[in-house]
mmCIF file of C-alpha atoms in Angstrom:
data_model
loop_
_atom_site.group_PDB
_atom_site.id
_atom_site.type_symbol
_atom_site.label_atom_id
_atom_site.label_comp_id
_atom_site.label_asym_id
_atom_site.label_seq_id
_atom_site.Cartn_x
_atom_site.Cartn_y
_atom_site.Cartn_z
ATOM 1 C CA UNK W 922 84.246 18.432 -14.446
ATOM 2 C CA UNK W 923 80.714 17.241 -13.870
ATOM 3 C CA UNK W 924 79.021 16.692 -17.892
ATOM 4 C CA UNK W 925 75.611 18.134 -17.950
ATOM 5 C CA UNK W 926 74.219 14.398 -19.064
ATOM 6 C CA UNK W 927 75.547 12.872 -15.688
ATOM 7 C CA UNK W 928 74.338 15.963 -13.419
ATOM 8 C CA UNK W 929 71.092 15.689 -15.073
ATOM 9 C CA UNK W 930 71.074 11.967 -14.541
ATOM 10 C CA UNK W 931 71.653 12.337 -10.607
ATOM 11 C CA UNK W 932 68.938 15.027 -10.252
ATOM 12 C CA UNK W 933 66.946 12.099 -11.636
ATOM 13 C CA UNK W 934 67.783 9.843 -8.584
ATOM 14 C CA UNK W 935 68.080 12.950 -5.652
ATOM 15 C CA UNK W 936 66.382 16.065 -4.834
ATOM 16 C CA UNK W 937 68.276 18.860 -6.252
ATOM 17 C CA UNK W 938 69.084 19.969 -2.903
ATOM 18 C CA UNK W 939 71.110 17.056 -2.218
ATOM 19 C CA UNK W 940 73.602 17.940 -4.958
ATOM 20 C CA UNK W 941 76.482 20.067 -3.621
ATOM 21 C CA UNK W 942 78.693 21.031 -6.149
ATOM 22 C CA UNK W 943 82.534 22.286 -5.588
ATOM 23 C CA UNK W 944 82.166 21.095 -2.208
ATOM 24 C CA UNK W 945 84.666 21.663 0.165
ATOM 25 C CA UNK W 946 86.012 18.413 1.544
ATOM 26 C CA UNK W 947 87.623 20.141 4.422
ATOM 27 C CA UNK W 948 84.004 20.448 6.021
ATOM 28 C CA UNK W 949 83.504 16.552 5.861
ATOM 29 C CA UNK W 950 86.378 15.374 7.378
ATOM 30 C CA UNK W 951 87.258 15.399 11.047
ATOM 31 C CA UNK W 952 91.010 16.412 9.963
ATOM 32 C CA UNK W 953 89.250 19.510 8.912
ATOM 33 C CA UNK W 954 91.725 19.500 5.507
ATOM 34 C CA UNK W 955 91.037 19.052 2.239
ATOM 35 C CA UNK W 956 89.940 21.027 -1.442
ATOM 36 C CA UNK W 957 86.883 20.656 -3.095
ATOM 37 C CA UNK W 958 84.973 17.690 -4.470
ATOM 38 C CA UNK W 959 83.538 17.684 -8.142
ATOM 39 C CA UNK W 960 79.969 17.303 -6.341
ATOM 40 C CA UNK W 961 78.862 15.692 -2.629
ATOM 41 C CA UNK W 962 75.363 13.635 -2.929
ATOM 42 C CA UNK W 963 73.757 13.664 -0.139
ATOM 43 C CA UNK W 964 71.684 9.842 0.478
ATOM 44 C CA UNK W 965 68.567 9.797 2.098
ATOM 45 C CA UNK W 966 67.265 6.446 1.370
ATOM 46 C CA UNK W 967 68.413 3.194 0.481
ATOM 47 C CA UNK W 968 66.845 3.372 -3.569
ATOM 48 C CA UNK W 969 68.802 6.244 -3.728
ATOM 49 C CA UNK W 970 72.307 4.679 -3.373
ATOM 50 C CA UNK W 971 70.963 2.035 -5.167
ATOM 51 C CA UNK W 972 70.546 3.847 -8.441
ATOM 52 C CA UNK W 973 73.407 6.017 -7.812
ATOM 53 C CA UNK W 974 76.032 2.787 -7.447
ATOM 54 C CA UNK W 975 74.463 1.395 -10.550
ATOM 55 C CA UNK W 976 74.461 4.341 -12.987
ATOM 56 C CA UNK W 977 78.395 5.158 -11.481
ATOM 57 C CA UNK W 978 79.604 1.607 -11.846
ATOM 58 C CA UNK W 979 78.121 1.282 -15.471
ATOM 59 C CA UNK W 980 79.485 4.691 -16.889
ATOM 60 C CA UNK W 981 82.657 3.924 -14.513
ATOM 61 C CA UNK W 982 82.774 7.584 -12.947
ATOM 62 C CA UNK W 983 84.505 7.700 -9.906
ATOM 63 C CA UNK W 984 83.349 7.904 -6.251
ATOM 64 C CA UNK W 985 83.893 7.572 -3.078
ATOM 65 C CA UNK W 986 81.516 6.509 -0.052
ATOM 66 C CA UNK W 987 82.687 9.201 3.098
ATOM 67 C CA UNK W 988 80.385 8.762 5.947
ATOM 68 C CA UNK W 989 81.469 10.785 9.249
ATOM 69 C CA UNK W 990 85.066 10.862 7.469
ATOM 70 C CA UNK W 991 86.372 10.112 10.742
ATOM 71 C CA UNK W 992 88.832 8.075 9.064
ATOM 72 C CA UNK W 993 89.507 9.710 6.176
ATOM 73 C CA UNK W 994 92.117 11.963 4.998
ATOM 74 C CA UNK W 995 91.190 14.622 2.047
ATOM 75 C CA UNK W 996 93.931 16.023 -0.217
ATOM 76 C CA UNK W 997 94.647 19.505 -1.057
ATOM 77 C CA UNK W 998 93.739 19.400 -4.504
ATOM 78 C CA UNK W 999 90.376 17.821 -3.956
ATOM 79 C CA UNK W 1000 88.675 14.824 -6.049
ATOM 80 C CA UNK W 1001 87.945 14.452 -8.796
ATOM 81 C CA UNK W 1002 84.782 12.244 -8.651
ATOM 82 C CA UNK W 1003 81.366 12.044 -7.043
ATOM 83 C CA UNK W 1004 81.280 11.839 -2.922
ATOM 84 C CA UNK W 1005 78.184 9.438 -1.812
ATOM 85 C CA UNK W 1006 77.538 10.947 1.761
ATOM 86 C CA UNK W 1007 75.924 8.740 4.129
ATOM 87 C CA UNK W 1008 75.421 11.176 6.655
ATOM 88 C CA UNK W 1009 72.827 12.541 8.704
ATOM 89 C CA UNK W 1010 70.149 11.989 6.246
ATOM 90 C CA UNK W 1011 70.719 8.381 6.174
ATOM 91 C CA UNK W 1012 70.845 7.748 9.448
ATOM 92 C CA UNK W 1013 68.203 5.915 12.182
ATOM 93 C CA UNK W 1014 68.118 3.399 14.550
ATOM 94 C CA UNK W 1015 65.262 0.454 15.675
ATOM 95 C CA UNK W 1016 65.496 -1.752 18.417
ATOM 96 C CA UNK W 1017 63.721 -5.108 18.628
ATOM 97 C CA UNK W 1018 64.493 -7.139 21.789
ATOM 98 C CA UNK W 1019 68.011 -7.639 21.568
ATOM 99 C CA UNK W 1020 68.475 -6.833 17.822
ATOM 100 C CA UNK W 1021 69.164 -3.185 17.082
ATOM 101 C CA UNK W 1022 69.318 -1.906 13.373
ATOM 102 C CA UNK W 1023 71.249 0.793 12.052
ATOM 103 C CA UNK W 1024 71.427 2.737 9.299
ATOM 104 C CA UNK W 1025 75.277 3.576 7.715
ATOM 105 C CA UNK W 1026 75.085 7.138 8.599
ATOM 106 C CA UNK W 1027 74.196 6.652 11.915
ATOM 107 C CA UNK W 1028 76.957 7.867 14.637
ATOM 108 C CA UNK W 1029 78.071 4.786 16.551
ATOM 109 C CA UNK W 1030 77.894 6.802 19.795
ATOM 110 C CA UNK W 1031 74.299 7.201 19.548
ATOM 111 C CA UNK W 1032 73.559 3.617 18.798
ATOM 112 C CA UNK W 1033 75.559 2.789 21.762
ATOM 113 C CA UNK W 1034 73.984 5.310 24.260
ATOM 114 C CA UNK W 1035 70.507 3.336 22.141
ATOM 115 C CA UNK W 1036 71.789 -0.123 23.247
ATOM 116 C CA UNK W 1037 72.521 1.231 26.682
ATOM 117 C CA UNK W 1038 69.060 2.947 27.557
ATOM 118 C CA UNK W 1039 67.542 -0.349 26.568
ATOM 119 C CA UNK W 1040 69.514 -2.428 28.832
ATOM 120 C CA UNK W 1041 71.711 -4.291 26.078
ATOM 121 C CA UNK W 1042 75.140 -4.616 26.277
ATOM 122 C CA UNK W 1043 78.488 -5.605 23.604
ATOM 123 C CA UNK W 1044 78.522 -1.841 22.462
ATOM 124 C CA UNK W 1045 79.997 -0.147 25.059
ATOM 125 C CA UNK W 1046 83.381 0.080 23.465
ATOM 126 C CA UNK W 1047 82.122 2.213 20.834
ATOM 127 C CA UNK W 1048 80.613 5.105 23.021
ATOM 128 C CA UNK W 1049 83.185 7.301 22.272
ATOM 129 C CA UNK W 1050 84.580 6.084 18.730
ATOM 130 C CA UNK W 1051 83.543 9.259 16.473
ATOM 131 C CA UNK W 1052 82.312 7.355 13.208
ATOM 132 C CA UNK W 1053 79.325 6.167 11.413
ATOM 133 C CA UNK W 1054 78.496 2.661 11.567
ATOM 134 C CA UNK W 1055 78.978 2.046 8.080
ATOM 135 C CA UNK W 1056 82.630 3.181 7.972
ATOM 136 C CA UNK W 1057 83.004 1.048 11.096
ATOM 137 C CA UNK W 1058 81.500 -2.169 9.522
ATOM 138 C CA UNK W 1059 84.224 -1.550 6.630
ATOM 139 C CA UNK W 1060 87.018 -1.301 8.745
ATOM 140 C CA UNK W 1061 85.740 -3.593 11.387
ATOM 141 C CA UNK W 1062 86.566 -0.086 14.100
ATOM 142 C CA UNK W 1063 87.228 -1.535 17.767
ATOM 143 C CA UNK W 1064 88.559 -0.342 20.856
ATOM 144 C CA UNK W 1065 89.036 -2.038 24.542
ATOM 145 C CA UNK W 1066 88.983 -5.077 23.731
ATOM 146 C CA UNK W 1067 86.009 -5.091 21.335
ATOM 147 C CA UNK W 1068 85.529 -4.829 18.261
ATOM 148 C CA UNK W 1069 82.244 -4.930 14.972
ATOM 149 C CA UNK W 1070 82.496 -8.667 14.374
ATOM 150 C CA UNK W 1071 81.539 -9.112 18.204
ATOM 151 C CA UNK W 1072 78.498 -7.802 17.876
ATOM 152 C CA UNK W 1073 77.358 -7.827 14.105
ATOM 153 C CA UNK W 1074 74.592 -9.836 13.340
ATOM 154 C CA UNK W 1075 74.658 -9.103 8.931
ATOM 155 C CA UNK W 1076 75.210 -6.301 6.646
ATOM 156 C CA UNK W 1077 72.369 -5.079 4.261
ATOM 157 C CA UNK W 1078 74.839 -3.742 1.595
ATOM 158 C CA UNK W 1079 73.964 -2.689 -2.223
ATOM 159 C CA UNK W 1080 76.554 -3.824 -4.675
ATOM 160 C CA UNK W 1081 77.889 -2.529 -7.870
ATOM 161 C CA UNK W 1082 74.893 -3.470 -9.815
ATOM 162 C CA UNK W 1083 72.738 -1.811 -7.082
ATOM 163 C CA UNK W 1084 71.193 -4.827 -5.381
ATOM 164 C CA UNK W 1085 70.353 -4.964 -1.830
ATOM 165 C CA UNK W 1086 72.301 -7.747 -0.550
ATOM 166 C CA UNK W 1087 72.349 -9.458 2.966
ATOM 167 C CA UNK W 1088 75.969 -10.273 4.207
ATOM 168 C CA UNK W 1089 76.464 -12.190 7.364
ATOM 169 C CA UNK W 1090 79.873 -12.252 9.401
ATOM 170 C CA UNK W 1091 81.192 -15.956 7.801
ATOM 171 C CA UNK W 1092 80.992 -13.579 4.535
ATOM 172 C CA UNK W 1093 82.613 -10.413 5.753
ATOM 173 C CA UNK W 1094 86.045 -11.920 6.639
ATOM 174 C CA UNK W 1095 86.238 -9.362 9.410
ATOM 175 C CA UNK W 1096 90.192 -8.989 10.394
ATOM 176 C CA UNK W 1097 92.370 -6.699 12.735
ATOM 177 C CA UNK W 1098 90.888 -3.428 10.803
ATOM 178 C CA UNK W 1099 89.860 -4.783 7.967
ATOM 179 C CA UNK W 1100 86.814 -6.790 6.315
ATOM 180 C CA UNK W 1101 85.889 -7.764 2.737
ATOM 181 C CA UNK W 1102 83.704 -4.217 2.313
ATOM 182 C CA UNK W 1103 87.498 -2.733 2.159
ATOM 183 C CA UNK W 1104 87.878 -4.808 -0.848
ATOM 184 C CA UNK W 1105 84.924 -4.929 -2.852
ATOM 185 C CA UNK W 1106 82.549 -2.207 -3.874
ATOM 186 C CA UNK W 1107 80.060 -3.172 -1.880
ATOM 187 C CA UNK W 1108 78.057 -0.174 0.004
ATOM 188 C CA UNK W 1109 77.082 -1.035 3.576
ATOM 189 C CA UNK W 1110 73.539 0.444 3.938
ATOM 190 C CA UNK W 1111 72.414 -0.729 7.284
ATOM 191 C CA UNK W 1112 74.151 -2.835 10.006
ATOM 192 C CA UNK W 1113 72.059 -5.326 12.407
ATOM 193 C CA UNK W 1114 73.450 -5.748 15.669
ATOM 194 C CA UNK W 1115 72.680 -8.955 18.232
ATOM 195 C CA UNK W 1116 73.148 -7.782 21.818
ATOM 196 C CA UNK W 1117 72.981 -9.449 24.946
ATOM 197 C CA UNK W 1118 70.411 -8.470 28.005
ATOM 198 C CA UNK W 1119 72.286 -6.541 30.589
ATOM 199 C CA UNK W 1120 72.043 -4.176 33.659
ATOM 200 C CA UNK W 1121 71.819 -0.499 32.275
ATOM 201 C CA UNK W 1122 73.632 1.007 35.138
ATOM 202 C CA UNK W 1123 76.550 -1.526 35.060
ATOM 203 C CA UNK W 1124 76.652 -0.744 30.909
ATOM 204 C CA UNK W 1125 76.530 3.074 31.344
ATOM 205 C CA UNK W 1126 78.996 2.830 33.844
ATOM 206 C CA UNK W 1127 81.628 0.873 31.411
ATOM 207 C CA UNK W 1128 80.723 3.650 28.537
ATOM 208 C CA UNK W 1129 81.674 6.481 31.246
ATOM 209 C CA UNK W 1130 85.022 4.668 32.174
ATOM 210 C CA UNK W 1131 86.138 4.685 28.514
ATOM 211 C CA UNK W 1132 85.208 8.232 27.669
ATOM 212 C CA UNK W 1133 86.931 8.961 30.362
ATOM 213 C CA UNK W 1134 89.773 7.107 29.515
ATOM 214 C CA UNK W 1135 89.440 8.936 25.791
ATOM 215 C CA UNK W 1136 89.603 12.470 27.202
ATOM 216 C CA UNK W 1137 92.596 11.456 29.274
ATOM 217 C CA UNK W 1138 94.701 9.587 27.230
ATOM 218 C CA UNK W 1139 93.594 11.114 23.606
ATOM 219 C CA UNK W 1140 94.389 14.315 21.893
ATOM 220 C CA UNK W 1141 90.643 15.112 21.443
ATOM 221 C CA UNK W 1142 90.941 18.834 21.313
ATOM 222 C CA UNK W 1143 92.404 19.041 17.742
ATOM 223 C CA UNK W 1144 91.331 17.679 14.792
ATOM 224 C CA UNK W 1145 92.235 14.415 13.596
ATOM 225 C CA UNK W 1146 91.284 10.741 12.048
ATOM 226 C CA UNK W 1147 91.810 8.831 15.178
ATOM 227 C CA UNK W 1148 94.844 6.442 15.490
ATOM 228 C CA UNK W 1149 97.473 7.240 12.400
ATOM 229 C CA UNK W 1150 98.833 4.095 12.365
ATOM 230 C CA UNK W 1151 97.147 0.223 12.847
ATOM 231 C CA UNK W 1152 98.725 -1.616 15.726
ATOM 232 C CA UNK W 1153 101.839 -3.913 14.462
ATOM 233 C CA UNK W 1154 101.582 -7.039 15.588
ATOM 234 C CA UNK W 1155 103.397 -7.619 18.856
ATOM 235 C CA UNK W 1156 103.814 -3.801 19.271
ATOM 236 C CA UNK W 1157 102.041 -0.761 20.122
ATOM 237 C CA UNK W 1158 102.422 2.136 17.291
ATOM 238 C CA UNK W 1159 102.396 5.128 19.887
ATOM 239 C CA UNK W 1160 104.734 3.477 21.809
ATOM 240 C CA UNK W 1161 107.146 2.972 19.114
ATOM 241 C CA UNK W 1162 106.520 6.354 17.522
ATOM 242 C CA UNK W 1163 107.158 8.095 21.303
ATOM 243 C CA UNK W 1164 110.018 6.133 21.688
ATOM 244 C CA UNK W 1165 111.730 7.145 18.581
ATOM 245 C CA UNK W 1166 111.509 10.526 19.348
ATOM 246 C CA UNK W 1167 109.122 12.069 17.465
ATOM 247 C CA UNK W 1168 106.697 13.261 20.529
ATOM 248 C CA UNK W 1169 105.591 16.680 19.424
ATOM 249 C CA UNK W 1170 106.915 16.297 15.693
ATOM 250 C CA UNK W 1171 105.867 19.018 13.461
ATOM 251 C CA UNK W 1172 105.718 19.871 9.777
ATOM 252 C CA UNK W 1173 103.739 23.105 8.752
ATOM 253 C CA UNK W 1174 100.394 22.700 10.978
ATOM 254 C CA UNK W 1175 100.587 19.338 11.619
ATOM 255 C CA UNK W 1176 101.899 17.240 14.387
ATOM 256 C CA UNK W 1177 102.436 14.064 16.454
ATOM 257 C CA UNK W 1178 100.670 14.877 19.173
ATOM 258 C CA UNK W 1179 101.791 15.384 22.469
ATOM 259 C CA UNK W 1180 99.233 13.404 24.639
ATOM 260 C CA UNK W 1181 99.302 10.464 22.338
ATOM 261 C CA UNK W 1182 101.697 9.466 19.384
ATOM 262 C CA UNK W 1183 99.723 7.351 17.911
ATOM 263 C CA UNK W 1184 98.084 10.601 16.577
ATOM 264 C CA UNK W 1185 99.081 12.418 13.837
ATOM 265 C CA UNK W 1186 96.460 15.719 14.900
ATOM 266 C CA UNK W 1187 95.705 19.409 13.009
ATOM 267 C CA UNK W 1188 97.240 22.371 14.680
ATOM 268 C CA UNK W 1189 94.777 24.690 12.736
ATOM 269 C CA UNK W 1190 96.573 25.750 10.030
ATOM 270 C CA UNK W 1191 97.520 22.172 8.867
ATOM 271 C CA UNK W 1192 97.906 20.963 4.925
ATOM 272 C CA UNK W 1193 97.096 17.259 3.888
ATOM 273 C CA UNK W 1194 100.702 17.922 2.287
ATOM 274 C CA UNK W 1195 101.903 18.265 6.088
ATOM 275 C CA UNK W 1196 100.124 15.206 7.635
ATOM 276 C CA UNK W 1197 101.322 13.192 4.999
ATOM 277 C CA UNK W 1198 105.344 14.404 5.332
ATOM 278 C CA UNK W 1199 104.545 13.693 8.713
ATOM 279 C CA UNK W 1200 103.399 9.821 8.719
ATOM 280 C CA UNK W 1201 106.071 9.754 5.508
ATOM 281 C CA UNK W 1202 108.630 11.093 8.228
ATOM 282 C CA UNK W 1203 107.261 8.779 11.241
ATOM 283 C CA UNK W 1204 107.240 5.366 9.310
ATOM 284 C CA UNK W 1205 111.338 6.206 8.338
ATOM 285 C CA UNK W 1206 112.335 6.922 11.561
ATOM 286 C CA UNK W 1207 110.536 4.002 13.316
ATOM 287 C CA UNK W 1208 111.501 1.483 10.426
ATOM 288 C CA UNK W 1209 114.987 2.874 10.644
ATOM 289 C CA UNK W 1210 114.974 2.404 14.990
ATOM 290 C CA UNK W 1211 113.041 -0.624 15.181
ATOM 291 C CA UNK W 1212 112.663 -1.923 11.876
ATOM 292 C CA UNK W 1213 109.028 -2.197 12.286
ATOM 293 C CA UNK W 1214 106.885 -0.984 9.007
ATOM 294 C CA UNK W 1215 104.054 1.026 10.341
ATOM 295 C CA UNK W 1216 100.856 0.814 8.747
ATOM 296 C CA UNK W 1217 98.510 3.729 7.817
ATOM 297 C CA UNK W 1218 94.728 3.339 9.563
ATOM 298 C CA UNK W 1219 93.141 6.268 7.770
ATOM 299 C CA UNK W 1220 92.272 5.948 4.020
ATOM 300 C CA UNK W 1221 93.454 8.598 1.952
ATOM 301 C CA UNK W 1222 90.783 10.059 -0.627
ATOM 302 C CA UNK W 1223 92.167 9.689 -3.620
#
């Protein structure tokens, strides 16, 4: 329950507007599952997180950053804190030369098809990855072969105290899905790219080949929060999932999907209760075959 003092104190720092209250998660998440939030803040500017992780880190009320939630996965009975969107209001892009500057709610897809229309190339692996850049910076997102801390110039993050901080990639610690912003409750704000000059033809040509790749390979017709699992080392997580025989699994509405099992994927009726007995039921079974211990990749909101 939201106290009068602390709504009052956010309408101080955002337009009322901006304050959702008894939010459903379920329509910020790309699982599509979820109950309510206590109350969704939508940022527009960077002062505005600012103040916001200050007054919530000195009165120590919870919250959560969600961007896209691409990688997130809700629960059924909700949260019980503040959400800090970063979504379409906080989003934009500038290019300079090679440098290109994002803002965290900015999709990655558009800042790639950006990078491609001005002839820059080292972001064509994220054409089709459907996050924000801010999320992505956190978890360091890759695909192809590439990956953030290719490409990532620094981080303008604010921290706990709400200063605007500039972190460059010796400080991030960027790792196989993983980066110090995981960590530490530091808010990535904006994300400064350094590209390299390339042919724009040649670059559009690689982002086509891996969308088409996605639509092949991926289950992109139901809802879900991307690869389940993070890749074991020396393995392949769909590989060991399909090969333990859970292809097509199912638990109420959700399943291992069919195209790819490295997806755990909504079947429309699905429960965050059912994608969780699911992954519970998935990391037995291939612990139990191959005694490998599988991972999670999404973050559960919690």
């Amino acid at each position: 329950m939201l106290s009068k003092t602390t709504l009052d104190t956010i309408r101080g720092y955002v337009p009322e507007e901006n304050i959702i209250l008894d939010a459903s998660l379920s329509d910020y998440t790309t699982f599509k599952v979820g109950g309510k939030a206590v109350c969704i803040v939508e940022i527009e500017t960077v002062a505005q997180l600012a103040n916001m992780s200050r007054y919530l880190n000195l009165v120590e009320y919870p919250y959560f950053i969600l961007g896209n939630g691409s990688n997130t996965l809700a629960l059924d009975e909700g949260y019980e804190g503040i959400i800090l969107h970063l979504g379409k209001k906080f989003s934009g892009i500038t290019v300079e030369g090679n440098i290109i500057t994002a803002k965290a709610g900015t999709m990655l897809t558009k800042i790639s098809r950006v990078a491609m229309e001005n002839g820059l190339a080292g972001l064509e692996f994220a054409a089709g990855i459907p996050g924000s850049v801010g999320g992505a910076v956190v978890m360091n997102a890759g695909a192809y072969g590439g990956e953030m801390s290719q490409v990532v110039k620094l981080v303008r993050v604010v921290s706990p105290e709400g200063e605007i901080m500039e972190l460059t990639p010796a400080f991030l610690e960027f790792g196989y899905r993983n980066s110090v912003l995981k960590h530490k409750k530091f808010i990535a704000a904006e994300v400064v790219f350094e590209l390299q000059e390339g042919n724009k033809e040649t670059i559009k040509a690689t982002m086509d080949e891996y969308n088409a790749r996605r639509r092949e390979k991926q289950p992109l017709e139901y809802p879900s929060a991307g690869s389940t699992f993070k890749r074991p080392e020396g393995y392949f997580a769909g590989k060991l999932i399909m090969d333990s025989g859970l292809r097509g699994f199912q638990i109420g509405g959700a399943r291992v999907a069919d195209k790819h099992c490295g997806f755990v994927v909504n079947m429309g009726n699905a429960t965050a209760a059912d994608i969780l007995d699911v992954m519970a039921e998935v990391k037995e079974r291939v612990f139990d075959r191959f005694s490998v211990s599988l991972e999670p990749e999404i973050v559960v909101l919690k």
